[in-house]
């Protein structure tokens, strides 16, 4: 009985120490694994950190396959967005969202899928998150534009400009061609469409030698040939030397406005267009 009492007494003395050591071991990061982010006791954000070798591996892969669109530092490039300001990256946890985008691509935005291994995606994740963590400390050189950056105008003033001085209402209608435009385009993409629409279709009227005039959507034009798609969907073309033609290019009206806009006009018109959901 004395032996049992002694054993129990020894366990009581050592148990707190054993529990303390176990807790410390659980909080010690495994070598080569990312440390968890979170919020410190003073309320400041604690970012996830990654092993330098993993980040470097991701840097090499990113610059080889991703930098043309997203820039060498993931801050935005030729056609891709700034990943350091990406909501998806912010919400990503150890690649759970980045993995899906990389492997599936985004065909609607011109991004192809990549058949990367789990290790490669882990390295990309480490590099992108490390760049995002470092971005707030960098001065200047920002390449990305968020939708909130372009929401500084007055929507009512923009509507007045649309219907009046801008002359926009002569070609466009908020209930027809522009209905839902703020759902189709966001932020900088919407402003680009407003200032210089990429896919605006030009109309052409061709007058034949007989005097008959026919119209359609311009499909081809050079110094030798003019061709269009008619109302029935057929392609028709003529030698320019045999006909007279007149092109009505909607984009020209936007180009003419570029020299007339004030900064306030642009901001206000953007604010108005952003209400057309």
XYZ file of C-alpha atoms in Angstrom:
277
model
C 0.000 0.000 0.000
C 2.862 2.378 0.817
C 4.397 1.635 -2.568
C 1.127 2.474 -4.356
C 0.759 5.705 -2.396
C 4.312 6.688 -3.318
C 3.700 5.938 -6.984
C 0.549 8.039 -7.010
C 2.352 10.865 -5.234
C 5.101 10.786 -7.847
C 2.553 10.895 -10.687
C 0.838 13.924 -9.134
C 4.150 15.742 -8.962
C 5.238 14.902 -12.514
C 1.906 15.138 -14.370
C 1.797 18.962 -14.678
C 5.339 18.967 -16.056
C 4.537 16.244 -18.583
C 1.417 18.108 -19.753
C 3.422 21.319 -20.084
C 6.074 19.606 -22.204
C 3.399 18.006 -24.399
C 1.736 21.383 -24.991
C 5.073 22.973 -25.884
C 5.831 20.181 -28.339
C 2.430 20.630 -30.004
C 3.098 24.354 -30.494
C 6.560 23.844 -31.992
C 6.361 23.915 -35.825
C 7.634 20.909 -37.688
C 10.843 21.754 -39.608
C 10.021 22.559 -43.232
C 6.311 23.179 -42.578
C 4.552 26.582 -42.785
C 3.740 28.276 -39.505
C 0.102 29.190 -38.957
C -1.166 32.723 -39.242
C -3.698 34.290 -36.940
C -4.023 37.206 -34.537
C -1.545 37.967 -31.776
C -2.512 38.930 -28.219
C -2.156 42.632 -29.036
C -4.576 42.281 -31.968
C -2.080 42.511 -34.834
C -2.313 40.047 -37.712
C 0.235 37.247 -37.765
C 0.884 36.020 -41.306
C 1.655 32.453 -42.253
C 5.348 32.036 -42.957
C 6.938 29.409 -45.184
C 10.366 27.754 -45.369
C 12.728 29.871 -47.521
C 13.563 26.907 -49.768
C 9.852 26.361 -50.554
C 9.347 30.059 -51.292
C 12.398 30.115 -53.587
C 11.151 27.041 -55.449
C 7.778 28.735 -55.914
C 9.479 31.931 -57.066
C 11.312 30.084 -59.846
C 8.148 28.286 -60.981
C 6.053 31.465 -60.809
C 8.502 33.492 -62.858
C 8.737 30.728 -65.417
C 5.011 30.142 -65.965
C 3.039 32.968 -64.356
C 5.053 36.193 -64.473
C 4.118 37.203 -68.024
C 0.538 37.811 -66.898
C 0.933 38.477 -63.170
C 4.364 40.143 -63.024
C 7.588 38.759 -61.539
C 6.553 39.773 -58.023
C 2.865 38.709 -58.390
C 1.896 42.378 -58.352
C 0.099 42.397 -61.710
C 1.423 42.288 -65.235
C 0.575 42.281 -68.919
C -2.932 40.890 -68.549
C -3.229 39.263 -65.130
C -4.407 40.885 -61.883
C -2.325 41.837 -58.856
C -2.300 38.669 -56.736
C -1.009 40.505 -53.681
C -4.367 42.302 -53.506
C -6.467 39.311 -54.527
C -9.453 38.390 -52.373
C -9.048 34.749 -53.393
C -5.434 34.704 -52.182
C -6.443 36.383 -48.924
C -9.092 33.708 -48.301
C -6.829 30.851 -49.413
C -5.717 28.418 -46.700
C -2.585 26.453 -47.625
C -3.521 26.359 -51.288
C -7.128 25.195 -51.016
C -8.301 27.913 -53.429
C -5.088 28.541 -55.362
C -4.862 24.827 -56.225
C -8.278 24.813 -57.918
C -7.525 27.907 -60.011
C -4.106 26.637 -61.104
C -5.347 23.189 -62.105
C -8.645 24.256 -63.693
C -7.509 27.577 -65.142
C -9.890 30.406 -65.939
C -10.634 30.051 -69.655
C -13.073 32.988 -69.580
C -10.202 35.244 -68.492
C -7.567 33.707 -70.757
C -5.808 31.638 -68.071
C -4.989 28.046 -69.119
C -4.930 25.100 -66.675
C -1.551 23.894 -65.374
C -0.794 20.250 -64.570
C 1.380 20.978 -61.534
C 2.156 18.471 -58.801
C 1.049 18.972 -55.198
C 4.617 19.973 -54.322
C 4.740 22.568 -57.105
C 1.407 24.060 -56.060
C 2.597 24.160 -52.444
C 5.655 26.124 -53.547
C 3.534 28.522 -55.641
C 1.238 29.040 -52.666
C 4.212 29.772 -50.430
C 5.615 32.339 -52.888
C 2.300 34.099 -53.552
C 1.414 34.370 -49.858
C 4.903 35.599 -49.024
C 4.584 38.302 -51.679
C 1.162 39.271 -50.345
C 2.487 39.480 -46.784
C 5.318 41.757 -47.924
C 3.193 44.004 -50.180
C 1.940 46.439 -47.471
C 5.535 47.286 -46.556
C 6.484 48.256 -50.104
C 6.380 51.926 -51.067
C 4.949 52.820 -54.486
C 5.125 50.614 -57.538
C 1.563 49.373 -57.132
C 0.182 47.849 -60.322
C -3.226 46.540 -59.328
C -6.477 48.490 -59.391
C -9.436 47.443 -57.276
C -13.089 48.232 -57.979
C -13.222 50.388 -54.831
C -10.489 52.627 -56.277
C -12.893 53.586 -59.072
C -15.927 54.342 -56.907
C -15.182 57.958 -56.100
C -17.649 59.714 -58.410
C -21.197 60.987 -58.061
C -23.712 58.666 -59.725
C -26.394 61.339 -60.147
C -23.931 63.724 -61.798
C -22.835 60.840 -64.015
C -26.418 60.190 -65.087
C -26.834 63.863 -66.020
C -23.609 63.727 -68.055
C -24.783 60.496 -69.749
C -28.101 62.040 -70.766
C -26.735 65.483 -71.530
C -23.258 66.863 -72.217
C -21.639 63.484 -72.861
C -24.129 62.571 -75.576
C -24.020 58.926 -74.449
C -27.805 58.512 -74.596
C -27.804 59.087 -78.369
C -26.216 55.638 -78.839
C -26.801 53.789 -75.563
C -29.691 52.948 -73.259
C -29.472 51.904 -69.590
C -32.466 49.594 -70.149
C -31.258 48.009 -73.410
C -27.599 47.602 -74.435
C -26.237 48.774 -71.062
C -28.719 46.826 -68.932
C -26.700 44.786 -66.422
C -23.340 46.126 -67.593
C -22.116 46.503 -63.992
C -22.697 42.763 -63.518
C -20.768 41.872 -66.681
C -17.785 44.131 -66.047
C -16.104 45.137 -62.799
C -13.669 47.870 -61.824
C -10.938 48.651 -64.335
C -12.517 46.387 -66.960
C -15.706 48.461 -66.824
C -13.753 51.704 -67.119
C -11.852 50.353 -70.125
C -15.123 49.448 -71.817
C -16.434 52.923 -71.085
C -13.400 54.766 -72.434
C -12.518 52.509 -75.365
C -14.826 49.491 -75.878
C -12.819 46.575 -77.266
C -15.556 44.644 -78.987
C -17.795 47.387 -80.321
C -19.276 46.293 -83.651
C -19.039 48.710 -86.567
C -21.821 49.024 -89.089
C -21.210 49.550 -92.804
C -23.439 50.708 -95.626
C -22.411 49.562 -99.106
C -23.841 51.298 -102.179
C -23.692 49.199 -105.333
C -23.259 50.490 -108.880
C -27.023 50.067 -109.364
C -27.651 52.575 -106.564
C -28.924 49.950 -104.111
C -27.616 50.386 -100.567
C -27.319 47.417 -98.232
C -26.082 47.375 -94.660
C -24.550 44.937 -92.228
C -22.013 44.447 -89.447
C -18.496 45.134 -90.696
C -16.425 41.952 -90.779
C -13.488 42.800 -93.044
C -12.009 45.923 -94.555
C -8.757 46.742 -96.321
C -7.870 48.858 -99.353
C -9.084 46.142 -101.732
C -12.092 44.498 -100.058
C -15.051 45.404 -97.866
C -17.103 42.639 -96.303
C -19.925 42.405 -93.786
C -22.403 40.027 -92.150
C -25.937 40.819 -93.289
C -29.175 40.537 -91.296
C -29.584 36.874 -92.275
C -26.094 35.947 -91.056
C -24.514 35.628 -94.508
C -21.067 37.024 -95.252
C -20.970 39.319 -98.300
C -18.021 41.170 -99.817
C -17.087 43.445 -102.710
C -14.027 45.010 -104.228
C -13.759 48.531 -102.859
C -13.186 49.830 -106.393
C -16.649 48.585 -107.438
C -18.733 50.122 -104.636
C -19.061 53.052 -102.301
C -19.190 52.374 -98.586
C -19.547 54.224 -95.330
C -18.475 52.810 -91.960
C -20.223 53.780 -88.743
C -17.781 52.871 -85.948
C -19.264 53.422 -82.462
C -15.807 53.378 -80.944
C -15.015 56.643 -82.748
C -17.477 58.512 -80.530
C -15.612 57.211 -77.463
C -12.275 58.270 -78.939
C -13.592 61.774 -79.569
C -14.689 62.030 -75.929
C -11.208 61.226 -74.623
C -10.039 64.774 -75.297
C -13.203 66.283 -73.795
C -13.562 64.382 -70.517
C -12.587 66.055 -67.270
C -11.460 63.830 -64.392
C -14.790 64.528 -62.688
C -16.703 63.462 -65.816
C -14.921 60.099 -65.870
C -15.414 59.428 -62.149
C -19.079 60.472 -62.246
C -19.854 58.472 -65.385
C -18.170 55.419 -63.846
C -20.244 55.827 -60.685
C -23.421 55.911 -62.771
C -22.495 52.857 -64.853
C -21.766 50.931 -61.661
C -25.437 51.321 -60.701
C -26.621 49.491 -63.834
C -26.813 45.950 -62.482
